[in-house]
Short mmCIF file of C-alpha atoms in Angstrom, two decimals:
data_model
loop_
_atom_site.label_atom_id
_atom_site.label_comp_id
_atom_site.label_asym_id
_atom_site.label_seq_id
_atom_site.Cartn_x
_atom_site.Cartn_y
_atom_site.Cartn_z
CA UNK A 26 -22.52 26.76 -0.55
CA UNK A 27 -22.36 24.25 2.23
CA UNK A 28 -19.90 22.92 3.92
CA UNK A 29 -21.44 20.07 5.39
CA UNK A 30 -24.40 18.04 4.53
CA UNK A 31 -25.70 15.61 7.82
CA UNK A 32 -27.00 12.54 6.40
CA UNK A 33 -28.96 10.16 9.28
CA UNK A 34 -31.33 7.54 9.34
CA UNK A 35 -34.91 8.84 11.42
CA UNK A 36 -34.08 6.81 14.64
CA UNK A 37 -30.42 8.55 14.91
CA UNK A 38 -32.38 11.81 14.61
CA UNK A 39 -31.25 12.90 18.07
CA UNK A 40 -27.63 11.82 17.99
CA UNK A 41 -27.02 13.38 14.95
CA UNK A 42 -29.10 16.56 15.43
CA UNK A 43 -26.61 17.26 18.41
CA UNK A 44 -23.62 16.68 16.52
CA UNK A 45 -25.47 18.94 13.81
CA UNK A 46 -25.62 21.79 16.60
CA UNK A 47 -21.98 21.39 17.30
CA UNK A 48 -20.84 22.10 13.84
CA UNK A 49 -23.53 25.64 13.74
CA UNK A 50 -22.22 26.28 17.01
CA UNK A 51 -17.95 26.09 15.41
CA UNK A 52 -19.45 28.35 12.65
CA UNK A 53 -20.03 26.08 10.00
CA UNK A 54 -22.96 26.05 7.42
CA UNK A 55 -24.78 22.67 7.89
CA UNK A 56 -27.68 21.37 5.98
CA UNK A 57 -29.93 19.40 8.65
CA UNK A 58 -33.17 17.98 6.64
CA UNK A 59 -35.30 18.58 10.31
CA UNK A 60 -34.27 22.68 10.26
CA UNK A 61 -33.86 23.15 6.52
CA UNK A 62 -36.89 21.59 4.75
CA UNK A 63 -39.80 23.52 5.25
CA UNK A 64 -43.65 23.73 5.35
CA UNK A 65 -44.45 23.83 1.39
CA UNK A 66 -40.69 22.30 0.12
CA UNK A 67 -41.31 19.75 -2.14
CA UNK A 68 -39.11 17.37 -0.55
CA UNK A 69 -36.80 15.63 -3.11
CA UNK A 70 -36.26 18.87 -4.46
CA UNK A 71 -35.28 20.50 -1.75
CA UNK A 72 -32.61 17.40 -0.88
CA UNK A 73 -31.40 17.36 -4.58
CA UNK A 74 -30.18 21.20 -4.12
CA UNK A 75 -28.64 20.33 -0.46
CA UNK A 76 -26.45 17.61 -2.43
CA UNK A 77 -25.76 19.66 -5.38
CA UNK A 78 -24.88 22.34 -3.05
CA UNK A 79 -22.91 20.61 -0.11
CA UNK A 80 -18.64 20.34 -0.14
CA UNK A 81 -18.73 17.08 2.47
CA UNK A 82 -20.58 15.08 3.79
CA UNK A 83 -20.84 13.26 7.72
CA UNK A 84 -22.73 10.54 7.63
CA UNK A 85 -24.22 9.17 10.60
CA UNK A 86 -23.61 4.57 10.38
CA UNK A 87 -25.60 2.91 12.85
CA UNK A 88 -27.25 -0.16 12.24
CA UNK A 89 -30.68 1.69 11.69
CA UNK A 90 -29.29 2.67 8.68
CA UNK A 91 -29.82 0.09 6.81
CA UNK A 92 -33.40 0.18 7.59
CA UNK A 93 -33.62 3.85 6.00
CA UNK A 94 -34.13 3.84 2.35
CA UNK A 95 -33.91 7.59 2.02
CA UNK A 96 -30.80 7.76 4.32
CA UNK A 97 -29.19 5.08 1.88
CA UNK A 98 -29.97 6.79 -0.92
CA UNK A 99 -28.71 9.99 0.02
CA UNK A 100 -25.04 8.57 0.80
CA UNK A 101 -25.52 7.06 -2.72
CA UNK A 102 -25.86 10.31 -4.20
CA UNK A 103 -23.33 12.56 -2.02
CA UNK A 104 -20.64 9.70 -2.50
CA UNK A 105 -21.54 9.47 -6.28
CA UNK A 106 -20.18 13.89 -6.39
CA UNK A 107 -17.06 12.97 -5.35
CA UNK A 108 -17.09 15.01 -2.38
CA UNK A 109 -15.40 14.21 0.86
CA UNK A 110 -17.92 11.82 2.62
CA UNK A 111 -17.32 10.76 6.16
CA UNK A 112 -18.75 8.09 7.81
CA UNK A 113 -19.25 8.55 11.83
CA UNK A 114 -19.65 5.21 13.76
CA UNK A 115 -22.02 4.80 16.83
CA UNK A 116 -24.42 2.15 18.23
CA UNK A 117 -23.44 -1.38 17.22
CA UNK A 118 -22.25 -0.01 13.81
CA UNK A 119 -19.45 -1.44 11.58
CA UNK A 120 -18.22 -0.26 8.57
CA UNK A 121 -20.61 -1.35 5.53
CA UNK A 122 -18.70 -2.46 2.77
CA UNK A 123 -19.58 1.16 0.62
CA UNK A 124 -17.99 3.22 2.81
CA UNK A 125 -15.35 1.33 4.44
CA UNK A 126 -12.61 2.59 0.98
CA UNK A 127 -13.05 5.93 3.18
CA UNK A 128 -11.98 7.04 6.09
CA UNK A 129 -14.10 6.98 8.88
CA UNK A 130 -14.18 8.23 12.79
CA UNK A 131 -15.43 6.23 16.02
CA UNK A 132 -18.00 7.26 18.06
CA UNK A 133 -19.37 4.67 19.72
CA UNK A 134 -19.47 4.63 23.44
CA UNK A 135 -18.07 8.09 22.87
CA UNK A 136 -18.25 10.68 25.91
CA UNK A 137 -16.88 13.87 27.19
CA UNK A 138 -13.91 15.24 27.10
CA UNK A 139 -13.32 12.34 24.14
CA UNK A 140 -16.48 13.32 21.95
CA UNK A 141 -15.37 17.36 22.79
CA UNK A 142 -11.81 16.44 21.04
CA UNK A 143 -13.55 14.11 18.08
CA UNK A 144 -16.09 16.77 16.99
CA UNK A 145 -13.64 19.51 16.50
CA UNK A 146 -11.03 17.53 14.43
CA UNK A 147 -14.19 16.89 12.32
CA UNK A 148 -14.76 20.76 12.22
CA UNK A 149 -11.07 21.54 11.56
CA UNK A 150 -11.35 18.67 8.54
CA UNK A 151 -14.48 20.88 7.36
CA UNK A 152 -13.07 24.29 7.60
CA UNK A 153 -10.73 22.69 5.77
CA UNK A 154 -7.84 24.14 8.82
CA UNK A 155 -4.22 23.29 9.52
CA UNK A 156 -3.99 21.32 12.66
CA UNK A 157 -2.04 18.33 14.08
CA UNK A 158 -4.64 16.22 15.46
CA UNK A 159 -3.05 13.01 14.10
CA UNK A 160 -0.95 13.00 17.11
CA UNK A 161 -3.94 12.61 19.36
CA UNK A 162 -4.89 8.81 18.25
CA UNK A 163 -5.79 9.11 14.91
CA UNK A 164 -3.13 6.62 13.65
CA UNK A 165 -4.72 4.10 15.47
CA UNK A 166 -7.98 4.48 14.49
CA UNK A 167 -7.11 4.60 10.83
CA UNK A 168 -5.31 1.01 11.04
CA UNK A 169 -8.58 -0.20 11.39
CA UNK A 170 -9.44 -3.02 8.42
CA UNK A 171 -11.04 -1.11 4.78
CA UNK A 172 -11.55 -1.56 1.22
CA UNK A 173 -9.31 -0.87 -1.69
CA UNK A 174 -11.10 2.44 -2.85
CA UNK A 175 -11.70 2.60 -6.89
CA UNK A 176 -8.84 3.12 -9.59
CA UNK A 177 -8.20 7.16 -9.68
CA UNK A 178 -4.94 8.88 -10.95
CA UNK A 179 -2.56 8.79 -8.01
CA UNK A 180 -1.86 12.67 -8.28
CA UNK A 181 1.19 14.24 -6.69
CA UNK A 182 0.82 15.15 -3.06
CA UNK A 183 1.55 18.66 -2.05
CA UNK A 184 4.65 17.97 -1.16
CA UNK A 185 6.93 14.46 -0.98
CA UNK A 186 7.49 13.07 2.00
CA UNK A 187 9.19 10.03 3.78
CA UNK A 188 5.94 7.25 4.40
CA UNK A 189 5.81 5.27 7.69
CA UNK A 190 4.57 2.10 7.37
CA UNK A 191 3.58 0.45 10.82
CA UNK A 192 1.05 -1.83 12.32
CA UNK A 193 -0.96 -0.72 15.46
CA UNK A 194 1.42 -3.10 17.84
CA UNK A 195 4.48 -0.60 17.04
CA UNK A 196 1.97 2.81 17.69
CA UNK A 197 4.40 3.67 20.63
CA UNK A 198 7.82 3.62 18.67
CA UNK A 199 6.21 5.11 15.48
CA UNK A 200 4.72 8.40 17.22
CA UNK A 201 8.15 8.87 18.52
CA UNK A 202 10.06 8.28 15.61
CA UNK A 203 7.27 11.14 13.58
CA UNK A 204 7.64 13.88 16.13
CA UNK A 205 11.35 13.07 16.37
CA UNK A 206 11.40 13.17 12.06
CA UNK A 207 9.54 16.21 12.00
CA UNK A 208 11.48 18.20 14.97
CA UNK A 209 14.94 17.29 12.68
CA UNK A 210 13.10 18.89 9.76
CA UNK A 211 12.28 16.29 7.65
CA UNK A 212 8.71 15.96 6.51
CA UNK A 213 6.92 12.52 7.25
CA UNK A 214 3.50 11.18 6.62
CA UNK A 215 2.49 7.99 8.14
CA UNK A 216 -1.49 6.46 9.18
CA UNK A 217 -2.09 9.37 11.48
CA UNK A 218 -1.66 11.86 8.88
CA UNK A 219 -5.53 10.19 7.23
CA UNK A 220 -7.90 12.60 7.49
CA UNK A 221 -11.62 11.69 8.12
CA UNK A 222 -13.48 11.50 4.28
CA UNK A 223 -10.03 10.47 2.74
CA UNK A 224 -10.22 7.34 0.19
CA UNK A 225 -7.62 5.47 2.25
CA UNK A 226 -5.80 2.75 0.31
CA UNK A 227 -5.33 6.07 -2.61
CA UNK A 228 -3.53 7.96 -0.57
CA UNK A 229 -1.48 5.61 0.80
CA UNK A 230 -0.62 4.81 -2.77
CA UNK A 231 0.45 8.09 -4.01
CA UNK A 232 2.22 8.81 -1.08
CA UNK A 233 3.92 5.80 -1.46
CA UNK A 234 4.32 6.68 -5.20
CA UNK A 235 6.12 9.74 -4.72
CA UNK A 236 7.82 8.92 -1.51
CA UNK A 237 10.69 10.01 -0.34
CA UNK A 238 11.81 7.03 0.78
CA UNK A 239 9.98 4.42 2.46
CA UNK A 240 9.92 3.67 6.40
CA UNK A 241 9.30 0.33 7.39
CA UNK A 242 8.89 -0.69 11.48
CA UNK A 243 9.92 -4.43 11.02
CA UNK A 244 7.80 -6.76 13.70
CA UNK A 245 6.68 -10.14 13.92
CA UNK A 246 3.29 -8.24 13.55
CA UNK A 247 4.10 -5.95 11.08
CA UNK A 248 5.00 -9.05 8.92
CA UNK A 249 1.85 -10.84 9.85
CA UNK A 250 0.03 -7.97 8.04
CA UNK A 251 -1.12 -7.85 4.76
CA UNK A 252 -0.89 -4.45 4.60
CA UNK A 253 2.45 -3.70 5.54
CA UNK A 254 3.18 -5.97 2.24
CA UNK A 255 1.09 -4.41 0.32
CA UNK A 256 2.88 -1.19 1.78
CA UNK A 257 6.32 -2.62 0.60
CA UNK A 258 5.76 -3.99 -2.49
CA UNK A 259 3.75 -0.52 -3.64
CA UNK A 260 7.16 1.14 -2.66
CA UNK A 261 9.13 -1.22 -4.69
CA UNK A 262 6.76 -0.79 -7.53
CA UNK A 263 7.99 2.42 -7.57
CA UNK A 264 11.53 1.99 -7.23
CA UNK A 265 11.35 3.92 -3.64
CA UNK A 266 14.26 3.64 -1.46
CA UNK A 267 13.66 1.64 1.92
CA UNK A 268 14.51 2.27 5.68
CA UNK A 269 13.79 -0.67 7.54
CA UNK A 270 14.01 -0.22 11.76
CA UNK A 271 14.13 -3.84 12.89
CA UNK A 272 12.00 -3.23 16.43
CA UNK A 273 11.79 -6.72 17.53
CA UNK A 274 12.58 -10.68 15.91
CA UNK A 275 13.55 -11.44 12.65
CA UNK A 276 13.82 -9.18 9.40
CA UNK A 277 10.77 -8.97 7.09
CA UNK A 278 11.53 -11.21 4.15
CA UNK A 279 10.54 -8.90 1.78
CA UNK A 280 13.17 -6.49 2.77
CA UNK A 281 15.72 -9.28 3.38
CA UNK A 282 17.95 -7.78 0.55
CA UNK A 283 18.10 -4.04 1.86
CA UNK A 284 20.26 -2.57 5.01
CA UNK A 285 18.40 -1.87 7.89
CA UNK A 286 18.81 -0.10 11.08
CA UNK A 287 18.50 -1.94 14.40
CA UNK A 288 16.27 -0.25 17.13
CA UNK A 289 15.47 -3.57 18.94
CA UNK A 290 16.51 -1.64 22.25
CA UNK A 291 13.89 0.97 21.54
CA UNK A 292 16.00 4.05 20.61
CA UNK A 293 15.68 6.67 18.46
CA UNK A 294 17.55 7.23 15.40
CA UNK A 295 21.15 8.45 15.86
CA UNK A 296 22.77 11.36 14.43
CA UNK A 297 24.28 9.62 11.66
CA UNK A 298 20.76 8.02 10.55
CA UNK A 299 19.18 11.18 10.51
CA UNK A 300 21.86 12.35 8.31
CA UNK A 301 21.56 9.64 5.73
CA UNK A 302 17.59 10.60 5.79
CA UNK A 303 18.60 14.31 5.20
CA UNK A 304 20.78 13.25 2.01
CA UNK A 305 17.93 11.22 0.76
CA UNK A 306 15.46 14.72 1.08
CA UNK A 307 17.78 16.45 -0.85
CA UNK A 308 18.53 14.33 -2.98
CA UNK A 309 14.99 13.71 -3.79
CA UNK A 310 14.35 17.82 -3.60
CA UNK A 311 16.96 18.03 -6.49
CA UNK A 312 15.52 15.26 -8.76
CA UNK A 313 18.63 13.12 -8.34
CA UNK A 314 16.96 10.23 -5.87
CA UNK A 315 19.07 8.06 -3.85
CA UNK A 316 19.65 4.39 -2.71
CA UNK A 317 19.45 4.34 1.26
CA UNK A 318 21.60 1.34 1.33
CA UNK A 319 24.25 2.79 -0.38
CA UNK A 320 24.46 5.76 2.03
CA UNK A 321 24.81 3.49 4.95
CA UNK A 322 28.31 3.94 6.39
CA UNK A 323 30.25 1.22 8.28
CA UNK A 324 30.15 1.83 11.83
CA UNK A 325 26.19 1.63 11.46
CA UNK A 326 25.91 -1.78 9.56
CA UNK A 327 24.49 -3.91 12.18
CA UNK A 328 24.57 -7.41 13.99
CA UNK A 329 23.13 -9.79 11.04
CA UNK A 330 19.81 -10.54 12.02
CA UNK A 331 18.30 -12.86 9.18
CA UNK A 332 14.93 -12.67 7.55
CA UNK A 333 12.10 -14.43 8.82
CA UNK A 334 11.23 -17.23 6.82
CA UNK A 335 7.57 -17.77 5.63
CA UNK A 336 5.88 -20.83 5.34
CA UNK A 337 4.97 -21.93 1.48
CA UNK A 338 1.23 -21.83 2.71
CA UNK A 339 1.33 -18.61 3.75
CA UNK A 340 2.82 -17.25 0.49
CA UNK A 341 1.04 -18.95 -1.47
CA UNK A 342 -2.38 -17.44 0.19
CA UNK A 343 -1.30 -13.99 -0.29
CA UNK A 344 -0.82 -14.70 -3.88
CA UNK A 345 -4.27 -15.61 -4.40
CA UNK A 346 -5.41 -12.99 -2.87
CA UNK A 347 -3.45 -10.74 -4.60
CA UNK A 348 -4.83 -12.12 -8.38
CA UNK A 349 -7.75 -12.77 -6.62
CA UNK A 350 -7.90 -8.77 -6.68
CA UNK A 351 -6.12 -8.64 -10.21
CA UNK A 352 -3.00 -7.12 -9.17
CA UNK A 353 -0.79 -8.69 -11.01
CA UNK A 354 2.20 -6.40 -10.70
CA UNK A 355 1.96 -6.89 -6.96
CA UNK A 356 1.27 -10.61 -7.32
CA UNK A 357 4.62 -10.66 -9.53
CA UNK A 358 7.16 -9.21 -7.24
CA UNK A 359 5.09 -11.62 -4.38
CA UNK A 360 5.94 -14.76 -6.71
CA UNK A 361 9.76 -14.07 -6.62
CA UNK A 362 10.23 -13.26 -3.21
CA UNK A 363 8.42 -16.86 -2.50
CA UNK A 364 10.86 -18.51 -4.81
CA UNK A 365 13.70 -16.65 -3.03
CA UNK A 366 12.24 -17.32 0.26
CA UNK A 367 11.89 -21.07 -0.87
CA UNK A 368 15.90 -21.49 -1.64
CA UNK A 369 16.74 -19.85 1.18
CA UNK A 370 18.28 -16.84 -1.27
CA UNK A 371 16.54 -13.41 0.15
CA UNK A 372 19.68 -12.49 0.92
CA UNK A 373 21.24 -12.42 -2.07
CA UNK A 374 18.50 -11.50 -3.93
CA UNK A 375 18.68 -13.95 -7.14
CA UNK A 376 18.97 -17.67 -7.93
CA UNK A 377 21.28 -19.51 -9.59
CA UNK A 378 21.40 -22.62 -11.24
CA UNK A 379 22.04 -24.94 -8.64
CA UNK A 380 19.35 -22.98 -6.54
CA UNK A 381 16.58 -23.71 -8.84
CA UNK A 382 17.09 -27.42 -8.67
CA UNK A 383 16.17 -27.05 -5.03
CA UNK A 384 12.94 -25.86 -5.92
CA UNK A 385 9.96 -27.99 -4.62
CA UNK A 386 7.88 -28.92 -7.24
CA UNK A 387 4.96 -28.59 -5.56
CA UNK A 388 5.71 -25.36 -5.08
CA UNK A 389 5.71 -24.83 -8.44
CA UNK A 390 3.33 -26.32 -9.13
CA UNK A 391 1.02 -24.40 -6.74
CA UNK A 392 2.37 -20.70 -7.92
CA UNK A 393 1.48 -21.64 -12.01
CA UNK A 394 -1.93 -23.27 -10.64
CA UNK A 395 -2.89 -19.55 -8.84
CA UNK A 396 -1.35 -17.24 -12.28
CA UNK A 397 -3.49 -19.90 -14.54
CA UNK A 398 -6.24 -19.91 -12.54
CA UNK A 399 -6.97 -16.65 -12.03
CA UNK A 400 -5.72 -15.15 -15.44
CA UNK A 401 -7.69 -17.99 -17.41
CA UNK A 402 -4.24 -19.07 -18.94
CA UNK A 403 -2.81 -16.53 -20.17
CA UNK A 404 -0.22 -16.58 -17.01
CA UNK A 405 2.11 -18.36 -15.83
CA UNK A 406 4.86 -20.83 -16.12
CA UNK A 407 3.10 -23.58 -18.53
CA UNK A 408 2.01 -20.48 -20.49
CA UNK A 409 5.34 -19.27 -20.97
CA UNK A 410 7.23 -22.65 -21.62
CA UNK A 411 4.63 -23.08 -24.65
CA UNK A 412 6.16 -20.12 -25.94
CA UNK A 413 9.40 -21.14 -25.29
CA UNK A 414 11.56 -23.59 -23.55
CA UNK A 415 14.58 -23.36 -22.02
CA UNK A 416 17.13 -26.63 -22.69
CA UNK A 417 20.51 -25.90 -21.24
CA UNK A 418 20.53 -22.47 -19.50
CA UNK A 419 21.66 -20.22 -21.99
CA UNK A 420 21.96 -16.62 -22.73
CA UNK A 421 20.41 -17.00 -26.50
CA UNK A 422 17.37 -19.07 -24.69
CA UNK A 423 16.65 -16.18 -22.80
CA UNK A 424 16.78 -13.26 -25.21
CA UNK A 425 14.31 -15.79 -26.96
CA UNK A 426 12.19 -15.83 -24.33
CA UNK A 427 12.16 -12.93 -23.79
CA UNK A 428 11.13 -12.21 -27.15
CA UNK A 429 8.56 -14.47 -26.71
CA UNK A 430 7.00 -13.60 -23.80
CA UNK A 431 7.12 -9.85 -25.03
CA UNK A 432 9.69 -8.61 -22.45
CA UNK A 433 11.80 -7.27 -25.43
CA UNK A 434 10.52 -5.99 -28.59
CA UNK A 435 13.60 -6.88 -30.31
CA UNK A 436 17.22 -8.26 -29.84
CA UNK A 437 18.34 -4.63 -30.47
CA UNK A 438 15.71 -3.14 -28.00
CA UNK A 439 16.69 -1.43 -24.65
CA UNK A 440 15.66 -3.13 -21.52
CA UNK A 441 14.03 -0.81 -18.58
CA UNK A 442 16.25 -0.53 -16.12
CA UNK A 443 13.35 -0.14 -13.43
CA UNK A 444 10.59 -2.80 -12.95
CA UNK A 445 7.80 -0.27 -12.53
CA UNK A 446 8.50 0.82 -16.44
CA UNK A 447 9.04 -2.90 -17.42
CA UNK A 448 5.38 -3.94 -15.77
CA UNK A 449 3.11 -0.74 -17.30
CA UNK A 450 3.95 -2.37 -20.86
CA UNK A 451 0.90 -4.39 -22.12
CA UNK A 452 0.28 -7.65 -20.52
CA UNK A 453 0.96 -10.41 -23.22
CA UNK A 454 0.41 -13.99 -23.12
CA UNK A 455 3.05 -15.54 -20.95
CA UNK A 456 4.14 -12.01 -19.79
CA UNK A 457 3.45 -12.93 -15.84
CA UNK A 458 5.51 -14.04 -13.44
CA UNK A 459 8.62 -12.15 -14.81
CA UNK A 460 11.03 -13.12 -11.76
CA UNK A 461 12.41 -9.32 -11.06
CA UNK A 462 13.66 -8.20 -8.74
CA UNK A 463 13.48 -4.67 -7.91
CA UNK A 464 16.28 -4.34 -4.87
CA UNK A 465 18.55 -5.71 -7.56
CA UNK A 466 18.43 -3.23 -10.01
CA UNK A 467 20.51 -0.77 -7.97
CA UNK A 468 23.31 -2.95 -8.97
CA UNK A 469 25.12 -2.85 -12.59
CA UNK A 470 25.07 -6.81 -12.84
CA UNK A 471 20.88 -6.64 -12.51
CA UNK A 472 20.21 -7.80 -15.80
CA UNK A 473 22.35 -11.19 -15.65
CA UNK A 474 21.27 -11.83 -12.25
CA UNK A 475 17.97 -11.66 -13.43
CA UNK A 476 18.43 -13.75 -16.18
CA UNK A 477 20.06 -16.58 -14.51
CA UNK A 478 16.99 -16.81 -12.02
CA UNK A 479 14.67 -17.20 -14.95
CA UNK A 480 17.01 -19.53 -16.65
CA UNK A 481 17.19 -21.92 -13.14
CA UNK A 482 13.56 -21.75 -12.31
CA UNK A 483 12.34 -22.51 -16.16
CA UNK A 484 15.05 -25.21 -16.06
CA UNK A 485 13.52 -26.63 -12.84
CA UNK A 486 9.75 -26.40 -15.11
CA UNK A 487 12.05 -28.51 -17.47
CA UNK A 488 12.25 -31.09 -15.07
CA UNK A 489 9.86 -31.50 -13.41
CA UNK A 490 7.58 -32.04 -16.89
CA UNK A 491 10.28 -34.92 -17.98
CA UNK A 492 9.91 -36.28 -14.18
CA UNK A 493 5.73 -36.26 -14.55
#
């Protein structure tokens, strides 16, 4: 076998033959088409074993590349086995959109001591070695912009862990906060833990999927980012607790209704916080999983800082990008907070009746446009009010509706308790936006809090068509 194909394009041929010397020189078996195709090979033959034969591949991005046929169809074919294919940057490069899902490593104006220290975490990755490299500016690097990667089974990890979710401004306080995590014992994975070839956005997912519980550095430019939401409402999908560390400004509004701790002077995590992060490990160990907030004891609850509040706009173009993608489960739990956001109700987490007359129409208006627009009709609120329409706000209306929109299967049929369960049923007409709430449903009233929000916002609908 070998353990590392070199794919190039001919003007790179120097660049990459060095780096190819480097690996031979650490030990590893390389194929390198310049030493390993000989006089008489027939060619494509000869390439077609290399692939067959290879467990990763580097491959050398420059812009030359795209000016190499055979280079571009040899990533083509090692990307189409499955194996672990990383792209190295150097020249002018940028990602190109078919490799960008992985991850990839930076070499441009690359020297030294710094090209020494990148070549042999690509040889540890290879040799397939322990090592700790992420500590050495790896986390940075992988915060750089990709692509979702393709739909694959989010298998379990190797072993759970608490997931760090940070944006490159808050580097500084999240390296601490790992190496002081992982010195108290408790196992963390966060951006720097990517290893070169990884499909990125899928293993953030299934770490986030069987998290221990979820670490979120709030910032005003960790909410900025589209990833960190994506980030938290992946962890809510999954019903994962949440530790928020408020760093600096306001709250994030999507974690407006969870406890958080307050680091906005820069320290670490007290004794007591590590403590409630220990319980949460074992709980998780034993199978019995935990609410953070419910572990938080008194004398940490601190100074209310309230959430930041979002501009409609804003929301409302996250949304569409969102179905724009076809993630409607994300899009869902998106469309609440907005409505939340809207009444000024994060807080508390639900709306009531008098809450939902408050809502703009325009608003709306706007969030059934994006659900019918992308979903062709079949979601949204007009879809669901053709179902069935709510009159006065009562219970009966929405067991009916509910019925209706195929939320229940009958009158007599148990409810999920957790959203993730609720949303994996099939999608039928009317089925989206649902108006859940998952950081409710750690409370025993859930279920009527959650009906009363559907009950004020459909009576707002009401409204608003008898206004038009």
């Amino acid at each position: 076998m070998i353990d590392v194909f070199v794919s190039y394009a001919g003007e790179d041929a120097a660049w990459a033959r060095t780096l190819a010397g480097k690996f031979i020189a650490a030990g590893l078996t390389v194929f390198f088409d310049e030493w390993d195709v000989l006089p008489g090979d027939v060619v494509l033959h000869r390439l077609d074993e290399a692939i067959r034969d290879s467990m990763a591949c580097v491959a050398v991005v420059s812009p030359a590349l795209f000016r190499s046929p055979r280079a571009m169809e040899e990533h083509a074919a090692l990307m189409g086995r499955g194996i672990r294919f990383i792209p190295v940057l150097i020249g002018d490069a940028e990602p190109p959109a078919f490799t960008r899902g992985r991850v990839w490593r930076d070499f441009r104006g690359v020297e030294g001591d710094d090209y020494a220290a990148k070549v042999d975490e690509l040889v540890d990755i290879l040799a397939r070695r322990e090592t700790s490299r992420e500590y050495e500016g790896a986390a940075r690097e992988n915060l750089e912009a990709a692509l979702p990667s393709p739909p694959r089974p989010l298998i379990p990890p190797e072993q759970d862990s608490f997931v760090l979710c940070h944006v490159g401004a808050d580097h500084d306080y999240a390296l601490r906060l790992v190496l002081q995590l992982r010195d108290a014992g408790l196992p963390v994975w966060w951006l720097g833990s990517l290893e070169p070839g990884d499909l990125q956005f899928w293993e953030i997912r299934r770490r986030l999927r069987h998290a221990v519980g979820v670490i979120v550095l709030m910032s005003p430019p960790s909410q900025d980012s589209d990833d960190i939401t994506r980030m938290i409402i992946e962890g809510e999908l999954h019903a994962r607790p949440f530790i928020p560390i408020l760093l600096h400004g306001r709250r994030n509004y999507h974690l407006a209704h969870t406890w958080y701790i307050d680091a906005r002077d820069g320290r670490p995590l007290g004794a007591d916080e590590l403590a409630i992060l220990r319980r949460l490990h074992r709980a998780h160990a034993a199978g019995r999983p935990l609410d953070a907030g419910g572990l938080l004891p008194a004398p940490l609850a601190s100074p209310p800082v309230r959430a930041l509040r979002v501009p409609a706009a804003s929301s409302l173009a996250r949304l569409d990008g969102l179905l724009k993608a076809g993630d409607h489960r994300h899009a869902d739990l998106l469309t609440t907070l907005v409505l939340l956001e809207s009444a000024d109700r994060l807080e508390e987490g639900w709306l009531g009746e008098r809450d939902g007359a408050a809502l703009p129409y325009e608003l709306l208006g706007g969030i059934d446009a994006l659900w019918a627009g992308h979903t062709h009709g079949r979601h949204g609120f007009r879809a669901q009010a053709e179902l069935a329409e709510v009159s006065r706000g009562l219970d009966v209306e929405f067991m009916r509706q509910q019925l209706a929109y195929g939320w229940r299967e009958s009158e007599r049929a148990k409810m999920p308790r957790h959203y993730r369960d609720f949303a994996a049923r099939p999608a039928y007409t009317g089925f989206f936006p649902t108006l859940r709430n998952p950081q409710n449903e750690k409370f025993f009233d859930w279920y009527e809090q959650w009906a009363t929000t559907v009950l004020a916002v459909h009576l707002r609908l009401r409204a608003w068509k008898e206004n038009i």
